[in-house]
Coordinates of C-alpha atoms in Angstrom, one line a residue:
X135 CA -70.0 21.9 71.0
X136 CA -72.4 20.1 68.6
X137 CA -71.5 18.0 65.6
X138 CA -72.1 20.9 63.2
X139 CA -69.4 23.0 65.0
X140 CA -67.0 20.1 64.8
X141 CA -67.6 19.6 61.2
X142 CA -67.0 23.3 60.4
X143 CA -63.8 23.3 62.4
X144 CA -62.5 20.3 60.6
X145 CA -63.2 21.8 57.2
X146 CA -61.5 25.0 58.3
X147 CA -58.3 23.0 59.1
X148 CA -58.4 21.1 55.8
X149 CA -58.9 24.3 53.8
X150 CA -56.1 26.0 55.7
X151 CA -53.6 23.1 55.0
X152 CA -54.6 23.1 51.3
X153 CA -53.9 26.8 51.1
X154 CA -50.6 26.5 52.9
X155 CA -49.7 23.6 50.6
X156 CA -50.4 25.7 47.5
X157 CA -48.4 28.6 48.8
X158 CA -45.4 26.3 49.6
X159 CA -45.6 24.8 46.1
X160 CA -45.5 28.2 44.5
X161 CA -42.6 29.3 46.7
X162 CA -40.6 26.2 45.8
X163 CA -41.3 26.7 42.1
X164 CA -40.4 30.4 42.2
X165 CA -37.2 29.5 44.1
X166 CA -36.3 26.9 41.4
X167 CA -37.0 29.3 38.6
X168 CA -35.3 32.3 40.0
X169 CA -32.5 30.9 42.1
X170 CA -31.8 27.3 41.0
X171 CA -32.4 27.8 37.2
X172 CA -30.7 30.4 35.1
X173 CA -33.2 30.1 32.2
X174 CA -34.7 33.5 32.8
X175 CA -31.3 35.1 33.3
X176 CA -30.2 33.6 30.0
X177 CA -33.2 35.0 28.2
X178 CA -32.6 38.4 29.7
X179 CA -29.0 38.3 28.8
X180 CA -29.8 37.2 25.3
X181 CA -32.0 40.3 24.9
X182 CA -29.2 42.6 26.2
X183 CA -26.1 40.8 25.0
X184 CA -24.8 38.9 22.0
X185 CA -22.0 36.6 22.9
X186 CA -20.1 36.1 19.8
X187 CA -17.6 33.2 19.8
X188 CA -14.2 33.8 18.2
X189 CA -12.8 30.6 16.9
X190 CA -9.0 30.0 17.0
X191 CA -7.0 29.1 13.9
X192 CA -6.3 25.3 14.0
X193 CA -2.7 24.3 14.2
X194 CA -1.0 23.6 10.8
X195 CA 0.9 20.4 10.0
X196 CA 4.3 20.0 8.4
X197 CA 6.3 17.0 7.3
X198 CA 9.7 16.1 8.8
X199 CA 11.5 18.4 6.3
X200 CA 9.3 21.4 7.0
X201 CA 7.0 21.0 4.0
X202 CA 3.5 22.3 4.6
X203 CA 1.0 19.5 4.5
X204 CA -2.2 21.0 6.1
X205 CA -3.2 24.6 6.5
X206 CA -6.3 26.8 7.0
X207 CA -8.3 29.0 4.7
X208 CA -11.2 31.4 5.6
X209 CA -14.8 30.1 5.6
X210 CA -18.0 31.5 6.9
X211 CA -20.9 30.0 8.9
X212 CA -24.4 31.4 8.6
X213 CA -26.0 31.6 12.1
X214 CA -29.6 32.2 13.0
X215 CA -31.3 33.4 16.2
X216 CA -34.8 31.9 15.9
X217 CA -36.4 34.4 18.3
X218 CA -35.2 37.4 16.2
X219 CA -35.9 35.9 12.8
X220 CA -39.2 34.1 13.2
X221 CA -41.5 37.1 12.4
X222 CA -39.2 39.2 10.3
X223 CA -37.2 36.9 7.9
X224 CA -38.2 36.9 4.3
X225 CA -37.7 33.2 3.8
X226 CA -38.0 33.3 0.0
X227 CA -35.4 36.0 -0.4
X228 CA -33.1 34.4 2.1
X229 CA -33.2 31.0 0.2
X230 CA -32.5 32.8 -3.0
X231 CA -29.5 34.6 -1.5
X232 CA -28.1 31.2 -0.3
X233 CA -29.1 29.4 -3.5
X234 CA -31.1 26.8 -1.6
X235 CA -34.7 25.6 -1.9
X236 CA -37.5 26.2 0.5
X237 CA -37.6 22.5 1.2
X238 CA -33.9 22.6 2.2
X239 CA -34.6 25.6 4.5
X240 CA -37.5 23.8 6.2
X241 CA -35.4 20.7 6.7
X242 CA -32.6 22.6 8.2
X243 CA -34.8 24.5 10.6
X244 CA -36.4 21.3 11.7
X245 CA -33.0 19.8 12.4
X246 CA -32.0 22.9 14.4
X247 CA -35.1 22.6 16.6
X248 CA -34.7 18.8 17.1
X249 CA -33.2 18.5 20.6
X250 CA -32.1 15.0 19.9
X251 CA -29.9 16.2 17.0
X252 CA -29.2 19.6 18.5
X253 CA -29.2 19.2 22.3
X254 CA -27.9 22.8 22.8
X255 CA -30.9 24.4 21.1
X256 CA -32.2 27.7 22.3
X257 CA -34.3 30.1 20.3
X258 CA -32.5 33.0 22.0
X259 CA -28.9 32.0 21.0
X260 CA -27.1 31.6 17.7
X261 CA -27.7 28.3 15.9
X262 CA -25.8 26.9 13.0
X263 CA -27.8 27.2 9.8
X264 CA -25.1 26.7 7.1
X265 CA -21.5 25.9 7.6
X266 CA -18.3 26.5 5.6
X267 CA -19.5 29.0 3.0
X268 CA -16.7 29.9 0.7
X269 CA -15.1 33.3 0.3
X270 CA -16.7 33.7 -3.2
X271 CA -20.2 32.8 -2.0
X272 CA -19.9 34.9 1.1
X273 CA -19.0 38.0 -0.8
X274 CA -22.3 37.8 -2.7
X275 CA -24.3 37.0 0.4
X276 CA -22.7 39.8 2.4
X277 CA -24.3 42.5 0.3
X278 CA -27.8 41.3 1.3
X279 CA -27.1 40.4 4.9
X280 CA -28.7 43.6 6.3
X281 CA -32.1 42.5 4.9
X282 CA -32.2 39.4 7.1
X283 CA -32.9 40.1 10.8
X284 CA -31.7 37.3 13.1
X285 CA -29.1 36.2 10.6
X286 CA -25.4 36.5 11.6
X287 CA -22.1 35.4 10.1
X288 CA -19.4 33.6 12.0
X289 CA -16.0 33.7 10.5
X290 CA -14.2 30.4 10.7
X291 CA -11.5 28.5 8.9
X292 CA -11.5 25.2 7.1
X293 CA -8.7 22.7 6.5
X294 CA -6.8 22.6 3.2
X295 CA -4.5 19.8 2.2
X296 CA -1.4 20.7 0.1
X297 CA -1.0 17.2 -1.5
X298 CA -3.3 14.4 -2.5
X299 CA -1.3 12.0 -0.2
X300 CA -1.3 10.6 3.3
X301 CA -5.1 10.8 3.8
X302 CA -5.1 8.0 6.4
X303 CA -2.4 9.6 8.4
X304 CA -3.6 13.2 8.3
X305 CA -7.3 12.4 8.8
X306 CA -10.0 15.1 8.4
X307 CA -12.2 17.6 10.3
X308 CA -16.0 17.6 10.5
X309 CA -18.9 18.9 12.5
X310 CA -19.2 17.5 16.1
X311 CA -21.7 14.8 16.8
X312 CA -24.0 14.8 19.9
X313 CA -21.6 12.2 21.4
X314 CA -18.6 14.5 21.0
X315 CA -20.6 17.3 22.8
X316 CA -21.5 15.0 25.6
X317 CA -17.9 13.8 26.1
X318 CA -16.3 17.3 26.1
X319 CA -17.9 20.5 27.3
X320 CA -15.5 22.5 25.1
X321 CA -17.8 21.7 22.1
X322 CA -21.1 23.3 21.0
X323 CA -23.4 22.3 18.1
X324 CA -21.8 23.5 14.9
X325 CA -18.2 23.2 16.2
X326 CA -15.7 21.1 14.3
X327 CA -13.5 18.2 15.5
X328 CA -10.9 15.9 14.1
X329 CA -12.5 12.7 12.9
X330 CA -9.6 10.5 11.7
X331 CA -5.8 10.4 11.7
X332 CA -3.7 12.9 13.6
X333 CA -6.5 15.4 13.3
X334 CA -8.3 13.1 15.8
X335 CA -5.5 11.9 18.0
X336 CA -4.0 15.3 18.4
X337 CA -7.3 17.2 18.5
X338 CA -6.7 19.0 21.8
X339 CA -3.4 20.3 20.7
X340 CA -4.6 21.4 17.2
X341 CA -7.9 23.0 18.2
X342 CA -6.7 25.8 20.4
X343 CA -9.0 27.8 22.8
X344 CA -12.0 29.8 21.8
X345 CA -12.3 33.5 22.5
X346 CA -15.5 35.5 23.0
X347 CA -16.8 39.0 22.2
X348 CA -19.7 40.3 24.4
X349 CA -21.7 42.8 22.3
X350 CA -24.4 45.1 23.7
X351 CA -27.9 45.2 22.1
X352 CA -30.7 47.7 22.4
X353 CA -34.4 47.0 22.9
X354 CA -34.8 46.4 19.2
X355 CA -31.9 43.9 19.1
X356 CA -29.5 46.2 17.2
X357 CA -25.8 45.9 18.1
X358 CA -24.6 49.0 20.0
X359 CA -20.9 48.0 20.4
X360 CA -18.8 46.0 22.8
X361 CA -20.0 45.6 26.4
X362 CA -17.8 47.7 28.7
X363 CA -15.5 48.5 25.8
X364 CA -14.5 44.9 25.5
X365 CA -13.3 44.6 29.1
X366 CA -14.8 41.1 29.4
X367 CA -13.8 39.8 26.0
X368 CA -11.4 37.0 25.6
X369 CA -9.1 36.4 22.7
X370 CA -8.8 33.0 21.0
X371 CA -5.6 31.0 21.5
X372 CA -4.4 29.4 18.2
X373 CA -3.9 25.7 18.1
X374 CA -0.4 24.2 18.2
X375 CA 1.4 23.3 15.0
X376 CA 2.5 19.7 14.4
X377 CA 5.6 18.4 12.7
X378 CA 5.1 14.9 11.4
X379 CA 7.8 12.2 11.0
X380 CA 6.5 11.5 7.5
X381 CA 8.7 12.3 4.5
X382 CA 6.3 13.8 2.0
X383 CA 8.4 12.7 -1.0
X384 CA 8.7 9.1 0.3
X385 CA 4.9 9.0 1.0
X386 CA 4.2 10.2 -2.6
X387 CA 6.4 7.5 -4.0
X388 CA 4.8 4.8 -1.9
X389 CA 1.3 5.8 -3.0
X390 CA 2.5 5.8 -6.6
X391 CA 3.9 2.3 -6.3
X392 CA 0.7 1.0 -4.7
X393 CA -1.7 2.3 -7.4
X394 CA -4.0 -0.4 -8.6
X395 CA -3.1 -2.7 -5.7
X396 CA -4.6 -3.5 -2.3
X397 CA -2.2 -3.4 0.6
X398 CA 0.2 -1.3 2.5
X399 CA 3.7 0.1 2.8
X400 CA 5.1 1.2 6.2
X401 CA 8.6 2.6 6.7
X402 CA 10.2 3.4 10.1
X403 CA 13.4 5.1 11.3
X404 CA 14.8 2.4 13.6
X405 CA 16.7 4.8 15.8
X406 CA 13.6 6.8 16.8
X407 CA 10.5 4.8 15.9
X408 CA 9.4 7.7 13.7
X409 CA 7.2 6.5 10.8
X410 CA 8.6 7.8 7.5
X411 CA 5.7 6.8 5.3
X412 CA 2.5 5.0 5.9
X413 CA 0.6 4.0 2.7
X414 CA -2.7 2.2 2.7
X415 CA -4.1 1.3 -0.7
X416 CA -6.6 2.0 -2.1
X417 CA -6.5 5.6 -0.8
X418 CA -8.2 8.9 -1.5
X419 CA -7.4 12.5 -1.9
X420 CA -7.8 14.2 1.5
X421 CA -9.0 17.3 -0.2
X422 CA -12.3 15.4 -0.9
X423 CA -13.1 15.7 2.8
X424 CA -13.1 19.5 2.9
X425 CA -16.0 21.9 3.1
X426 CA -19.7 21.3 2.3
X427 CA -18.9 18.4 -0.1
X428 CA -17.4 16.3 2.7
X429 CA -20.6 14.6 3.7
X430 CA -21.4 13.5 0.1
X431 CA -17.8 12.4 -0.5
X432 CA -17.6 10.5 2.8
X433 CA -20.7 8.6 1.9
X434 CA -19.3 7.6 -1.5
X435 CA -16.0 6.5 0.0
X436 CA -17.8 4.5 2.8
X437 CA -19.9 2.7 0.2
X438 CA -16.9 1.9 -2.1
X439 CA -16.5 -1.9 -2.0
X440 CA -12.7 -1.6 -2.0
X441 CA -12.9 0.2 1.4
X442 CA -10.6 3.2 0.7
X443 CA -11.4 4.6 4.2
X444 CA -9.8 1.6 5.9
X445 CA -6.2 2.3 7.0
X446 CA -4.8 -1.2 6.2
X447 CA -1.4 -0.2 7.7
X448 CA -2.8 -0.4 11.2
X449 CA -6.2 -2.1 10.7
X450 CA -5.4 -4.8 8.2
X451 CA -4.7 -8.1 9.9
X452 CA -2.8 -10.5 7.7
X453 CA -0.7 -13.7 7.9
X454 CA 2.9 -12.4 8.0
X455 CA 4.1 -15.4 6.0
X456 CA 7.8 -16.1 5.9
X457 CA 8.8 -12.7 7.3
X458 CA 7.8 -14.4 10.6
X459 CA 10.6 -16.9 10.3
X460 CA 13.0 -14.3 11.7
X461 CA 11.0 -14.3 15.0
X462 CA 11.3 -18.1 15.1
X463 CA 15.0 -18.1 14.6
X464 CA 15.4 -15.5 17.3
X465 CA 13.2 -17.6 19.7
X466 CA 14.7 -21.0 19.0
X467 CA 18.3 -19.8 19.3
X468 CA 17.6 -17.8 22.5
X469 CA 15.9 -20.8 24.1
X470 CA 18.7 -23.2 23.1
X471 CA 16.4 -25.2 20.8
X472 CA 18.8 -24.7 17.8
X473 CA 22.4 -23.8 17.4
X474 CA 23.2 -21.4 14.6
X475 CA 25.6 -23.8 12.9
X476 CA 23.4 -26.8 13.4
X477 CA 22.4 -28.7 10.2
X478 CA 20.3 -31.5 11.7
X479 CA 16.9 -30.4 10.2
X480 CA 16.2 -32.0 6.8
X481 CA 14.0 -30.4 4.2
X482 CA 12.9 -32.8 1.5
X483 CA 10.9 -30.2 -0.4
X484 CA 9.3 -29.4 3.0
X485 CA 8.6 -30.7 6.5
X486 CA 7.6 -34.4 6.5
X487 CA 6.8 -36.1 9.8
X488 CA 4.2 -38.7 10.8
X489 CA 2.2 -38.2 7.7
X490 CA 2.2 -34.4 7.9
X491 CA 3.7 -32.5 5.0
X492 CA 4.4 -28.7 4.8
X493 CA 5.8 -28.0 1.3
X494 CA 8.9 -26.0 0.5
X495 CA 10.7 -25.1 -2.7
X496 CA 13.9 -27.0 -3.7
X497 CA 17.2 -26.0 -2.1
X498 CA 20.2 -27.6 -0.5
X499 CA 19.5 -29.5 2.7
X500 CA 20.1 -29.7 5.6
X501 CA 21.0 -26.1 6.4
X502 CA 22.1 -24.0 9.4
X503 CA 20.2 -20.8 10.4
X504 CA 21.7 -18.2 8.1
X505 CA 21.1 -20.0 4.8
X506 CA 17.8 -21.3 6.1
X507 CA 16.7 -17.7 6.4
X508 CA 18.2 -16.6 3.0
X509 CA 16.5 -19.5 1.2
X510 CA 13.3 -19.2 3.4
X511 CA 13.3 -22.9 4.2
X512 CA 10.0 -24.1 5.6
X513 CA 11.3 -27.4 6.9
X514 CA 14.0 -25.8 9.2
X515 CA 11.5 -23.6 11.1
X516 CA 8.8 -26.2 11.3
X517 CA 11.3 -28.6 12.9
X518 CA 12.4 -25.9 15.3
X519 CA 8.8 -25.3 16.5
X520 CA 8.1 -29.0 16.8
X521 CA 11.2 -29.5 19.0
X522 CA 10.3 -26.5 21.2
X523 CA 6.7 -27.6 21.8
X524 CA 7.0 -31.4 21.8
X525 CA 10.5 -32.6 22.8
X526 CA 11.6 -30.1 25.5
X527 CA 9.0 -31.2 28.1
X528 CA 11.8 -31.5 30.7
X529 CA 12.6 -27.8 30.0
X530 CA 9.1 -26.4 30.1
X531 CA 7.1 -28.9 32.0
X532 CA 4.2 -29.3 29.5
X533 CA 3.2 -28.5 25.9
X534 CA 1.0 -25.6 27.3
X535 CA 3.9 -24.0 29.1
X536 CA 6.2 -24.4 26.1
X537 CA 3.5 -22.7 24.0
X538 CA 3.1 -19.8 26.4
X539 CA 6.8 -19.3 26.4
X540 CA 6.8 -19.1 22.6
X541 CA 3.9 -16.6 22.9
X542 CA 5.8 -14.4 25.3
X543 CA 8.7 -14.1 22.8
X544 CA 6.2 -13.0 20.1
X545 CA 4.6 -10.4 22.3
X546 CA 7.9 -9.0 23.4
X547 CA 8.7 -8.5 19.7
X548 CA 5.5 -6.4 19.2
X549 CA 2.9 -8.9 18.1
X550 CA -0.5 -9.8 19.5
X551 CA -1.2 -6.4 21.1
X552 CA -1.5 -2.9 19.8
X553 CA 1.9 -1.2 19.6
X554 CA 0.4 2.1 20.7
X555 CA 0.9 4.2 17.5
X556 CA -0.5 7.7 17.8
X557 CA -3.3 7.1 15.4
X558 CA -6.9 6.0 16.1
X559 CA -8.2 2.5 15.2
X560 CA -5.0 0.4 15.5
X561 CA -5.8 -3.4 15.6
X562 CA -3.8 -5.9 17.7
X563 CA -3.5 -8.9 15.3
X564 CA -3.4 -12.4 16.8
X565 CA -0.8 -14.5 18.6
X566 CA -2.4 -17.6 20.0
X567 CA -1.6 -19.0 23.4
X568 CA -2.1 -22.4 25.1
X569 CA -5.7 -21.5 26.3
X570 CA -6.6 -20.6 22.7
X571 CA -5.6 -24.1 21.5
X572 CA -7.0 -25.9 24.5
X573 CA -10.4 -24.4 23.6
X574 CA -10.0 -25.1 19.9
X575 CA -8.8 -28.7 20.3
X576 CA -10.4 -29.6 23.7
X577 CA -6.9 -30.0 25.2
X578 CA -5.7 -32.5 22.7
X579 CA -3.0 -30.8 20.6
X580 CA 0.8 -30.6 20.2
X581 CA 3.5 -29.1 18.0
X582 CA 2.4 -30.9 14.9
X583 CA -1.2 -29.6 15.3
X584 CA -0.1 -26.0 15.1
X585 CA 3.0 -26.4 12.9
X586 CA 1.9 -23.7 10.4
X587 CA 2.5 -20.9 12.9
X588 CA 6.2 -21.5 12.5
X589 CA 6.1 -20.0 9.0
X590 CA 3.7 -17.2 9.7
X591 CA 0.5 -19.0 8.7
X592 CA -2.4 -20.6 10.6
X593 CA -3.8 -18.5 13.4
X594 CA -1.0 -15.9 13.4
X595 CA -2.1 -12.5 12.2
X596 CA -0.2 -9.2 12.2
X597 CA -0.7 -5.6 10.9
X598 CA 1.8 -4.2 8.3
X599 CA 2.9 -1.8 11.1
X600 CA 3.8 -4.7 13.3
X601 CA 5.8 -6.3 10.5
X602 CA 7.7 -3.0 9.8
X603 CA 8.3 -2.7 13.5
X604 CA 9.8 -6.2 13.5
X605 CA 12.3 -5.0 10.8
X606 CA 13.2 -2.0 12.9
X607 CA 13.7 -4.3 16.0
X608 CA 16.1 -6.5 14.0
X609 CA 17.9 -3.5 12.7
X610 CA 18.4 -2.3 16.3
X611 CA 19.5 -5.8 17.3
X612 CA 16.9 -6.3 20.0
X613 CA 14.8 -3.3 20.9
X614 CA 12.3 -0.8 19.3
X615 CA 10.6 2.5 20.0
X616 CA 6.9 2.7 19.9
X617 CA 6.1 3.8 16.3
X618 CA 4.7 7.2 16.0
X619 CA 3.8 9.7 13.2
X620 CA 4.2 13.0 15.1
X621 CA 7.7 14.1 15.5
X622 CA 7.1 17.4 17.4
X623 CA 4.2 19.3 19.0
X624 CA 4.8 23.1 19.1
X625 CA 5.5 24.2 22.7
X626 CA 5.3 20.9 24.4
X627 CA 7.3 17.7 24.7
X628 CA 6.3 14.6 22.9
X629 CA 4.8 11.8 24.9
X630 CA 7.6 9.9 26.8
X631 CA 6.1 6.6 25.6
X632 CA 7.7 7.3 22.2
X633 CA 11.2 7.8 23.6
X634 CA 11.6 4.6 25.7
X635 CA 13.4 1.6 24.4
X636 CA 11.3 -1.6 24.4
X637 CA 13.6 -4.7 24.6
X638 CA 12.6 -8.1 23.4
X639 CA 13.3 -11.4 25.1
X640 CA 15.7 -12.6 22.4
X641 CA 19.5 -12.5 22.9
X642 CA 21.8 -10.1 21.1
X643 CA 23.8 -13.0 19.6
X644 CA 20.6 -14.3 18.0
X645 CA 20.0 -11.0 16.3
X646 CA 23.4 -11.0 14.8
X647 CA 22.7 -14.3 13.1
X648 CA 19.3 -13.2 11.9
X649 CA 20.8 -10.0 10.4
X650 CA 23.4 -12.2 8.6
X651 CA 20.6 -14.3 7.3
X652 CA 18.7 -11.3 6.0
X653 CA 21.8 -9.9 4.4
X654 CA 22.5 -13.3 2.7
X655 CA 18.9 -13.2 1.4
X656 CA 19.7 -9.8 -0.2
X657 CA 22.9 -10.9 -1.8
X658 CA 21.9 -14.3 -3.2
X659 CA 18.7 -15.5 -1.6
X660 CA 15.0 -14.7 -2.1
X661 CA 15.7 -11.0 -1.9
X662 CA 18.5 -11.0 -4.4
X663 CA 17.0 -8.0 -6.3
X664 CA 18.4 -5.8 -3.5
X665 CA 22.0 -6.7 -4.4
X666 CA 21.9 -4.0 -7.1
X667 CA 21.9 -1.1 -4.6
X668 CA 25.0 0.6 -3.3
X669 CA 23.8 0.4 0.3
X670 CA 23.9 -2.9 2.2
X671 CA 20.3 -3.9 2.4
X672 CA 18.9 -6.7 4.4
X673 CA 15.6 -8.4 3.7
X674 CA 13.2 -11.3 4.1
X675 CA 10.4 -12.2 1.7
X676 CA 7.0 -13.7 2.6
X677 CA 4.5 -15.4 0.4
X678 CA 1.4 -15.6 2.6
X679 CA -1.1 -18.2 1.6
X680 CA -4.6 -17.0 0.9
X681 CA -7.9 -18.5 -0.4
X682 CA -7.2 -16.8 -3.7
X683 CA -3.8 -15.8 -5.1
X684 CA -1.1 -15.6 -2.4
X685 CA -0.1 -12.3 -0.8
X686 CA 3.4 -10.8 -1.6
X687 CA 5.2 -9.7 1.5
X688 CA 8.6 -8.1 2.2
X689 CA 10.4 -6.9 5.3
X690 CA 13.8 -5.3 5.4
X691 CA 16.1 -2.5 6.5
X692 CA 19.2 -0.6 5.2
X693 CA 22.0 -0.1 5.6
X694 CA 22.9 -3.3 7.5
X695 CA 25.1 -1.3 10.0
X696 CA 23.7 2.0 11.4
X697 CA 20.3 1.5 9.7
X698 CA 18.3 4.5 8.6
X699 CA 15.1 2.9 7.4
X700 CA 13.1 -0.3 8.0
X701 CA 10.2 -1.1 5.7
X702 CA 7.4 -3.6 5.3
X703 CA 5.5 -4.1 2.0
X704 CA 2.2 -6.0 1.8
X705 CA 0.5 -6.5 -1.5
X706 CA -2.7 -8.6 -1.4
X707 CA -2.8 -11.3 -4.1
X708 CA 0.6 -10.2 -5.4
X709 CA 2.1 -13.7 -5.4
X710 CA 5.7 -14.4 -4.4
X711 CA 7.3 -12.0 -2.1
X712 CA 10.0 -11.3 -4.7
X713 CA 7.3 -10.3 -7.3
X714 CA 6.1 -7.1 -5.7
X715 CA 7.3 -6.9 -2.1
X716 CA 11.1 -6.9 -2.8
X717 CA 11.2 -4.4 -5.7
X718 CA 8.8 -2.0 -4.1
X719 CA 10.7 -2.2 -0.8
X720 CA 14.0 -1.6 -2.6
X721 CA 12.7 1.6 -4.3
X722 CA 11.4 2.9 -0.9
X723 CA 14.9 2.3 0.6
X724 CA 16.7 4.0 -2.2
X725 CA 14.4 7.1 -2.2
X726 CA 14.9 7.7 1.5
X727 CA 18.7 6.9 1.7
X728 CA 19.6 8.9 -1.4
X729 CA 16.8 11.4 -1.5
X730 CA 15.8 10.5 -5.0
X731 CA 15.7 7.6 -7.4
X732 CA 18.2 6.8 -10.1
X733 CA 17.1 7.0 -13.7
X734 CA 16.8 3.2 -13.9
X735 CA 14.9 3.1 -10.6
X736 CA 12.5 5.9 -11.8
X737 CA 11.7 3.7 -14.8
X738 CA 11.1 0.8 -12.5
X739 CA 8.8 2.9 -10.3
X740 CA 6.7 3.9 -13.3
X741 CA 6.5 0.3 -14.3
X742 CA 5.2 -0.7 -10.9
X743 CA 2.9 2.3 -10.8
X744 CA 1.2 1.1 -14.0
X745 CA 1.2 -2.6 -13.0
X746 CA -2.3 -3.2 -11.6
X747 CA -3.5 -6.4 -10.0
X748 CA -6.9 -7.7 -11.1
X749 CA -9.0 -8.6 -8.1
X750 CA -12.1 -9.6 -10.0
X751 CA -15.0 -10.1 -7.6
X752 CA -12.9 -10.7 -4.5
X753 CA -13.9 -7.7 -2.4
X754 CA -12.5 -6.5 0.9

């Protein structure tokens, strides 16, 4: 064999392997397209079938007395199949029928085809063109629908809110985002999902299950009827109804009283942890967040400098002020730092020691625990904290260990961590521990350094919900239920987390003395305005220091025995706790206990409704 024969033989092998390689590549590609991928099957199915989703009605929402709060009304989505419409749709006539411009049409079509904004895009399947068309607009459009090939109508429902109240609790519903679709395969582009409030936290119960009709089409795309007589159709399953723990009348009163003010009212039923009202001010009418105007209104609200979208009841983190003194009395007595009848702590217009002065208003001194609470004595509780942190080293071993013991008491009473309310966005507040102060002061600190936490100032922060929960815990004499706004879910039990008692570290005897102190405050102390009521109210004021005007704070419950309601009121820049907190809290108690306000109380409610606070340029 010569060199020429060898060369020809070599080339023959190379060409053969190349040919084999090409054949193998084609086989793999065909296998991937026909077996591994269902793209062609989808396209074929799209030509033969129209899969029409039937959306379930969303569960309705009631208040604790059965009043309808949220319901559904019909709406219509305009859907487009790009492959059917591209060569046959009279764009000008279509825009005229929908009362939109050509620019709006082009913009929407570009959004539909943008796979970043619409990851489920296919030219063979229905895509959302316009959502939530009203009954009135649809009746006009329906007459012309036959002129627009590739255009279909999907019947839906949109939320309606019966009252202009409780927007932060109820929340709203809007179109799903790409992140929503990625997290849950239930959703497709154009679907709706709860965005805030119970609409968000109970989304899976409220949304129900989709159904589907499979319609048969001919070669021209015309609907011929149901495939196999509807044998493979599935019916939608309606969402479950919710009964909230809110009292609609109490909520309405609370929102009236907070008009022109920034702050919150939270009321809880101590025996269950059910939230009776949750007011965050400023608020907004939930009906603003319905239909095609939602996007515009949401933008306006989000740009509002007063932040009406912020649920201050669970997101606002404030110094609790003197309401926090109740936790100090409970801790110091349970730890044996004080005796309830002890009168050893002086208050010469405040706490004075080693050059440190924490001011206090004038009152008799020294005092035991009960009158110290009723008069809101700063000196008494500052001395208690100083002795726990500084002078009981033999008991705790170090300042750091004493501090962490104090922190453990606060956490057991519901501070420093999220309580677990069934609403999205809850904040935890702040309860400092030894590590916090070691970092802040490089290990050189003691009870005097942090003395302000004894009166609910300094580093301590709490949400209005946590303050209301403290009132409920004292009303129960040492335990609370995780606060929640949903009382019942149709057809299923409520989460067991809401029915378990959560006990604090404080002793029952200590609670009896703190209750007595809060009752004394209502009869002749800083909450004396509560003495007018025919139920035995207990209360504690707070005047939380602020860079501007002080915040007005109140915490209380009623009746003293077998309590039915615990309430916290927080009015930013409202001044003394007795100025806004106490009278507003008293009206809330009266409304719930008696079911209405007396004639005199109604006049007072109107007065407070019209009493607005000037916040100037102080924006939050």
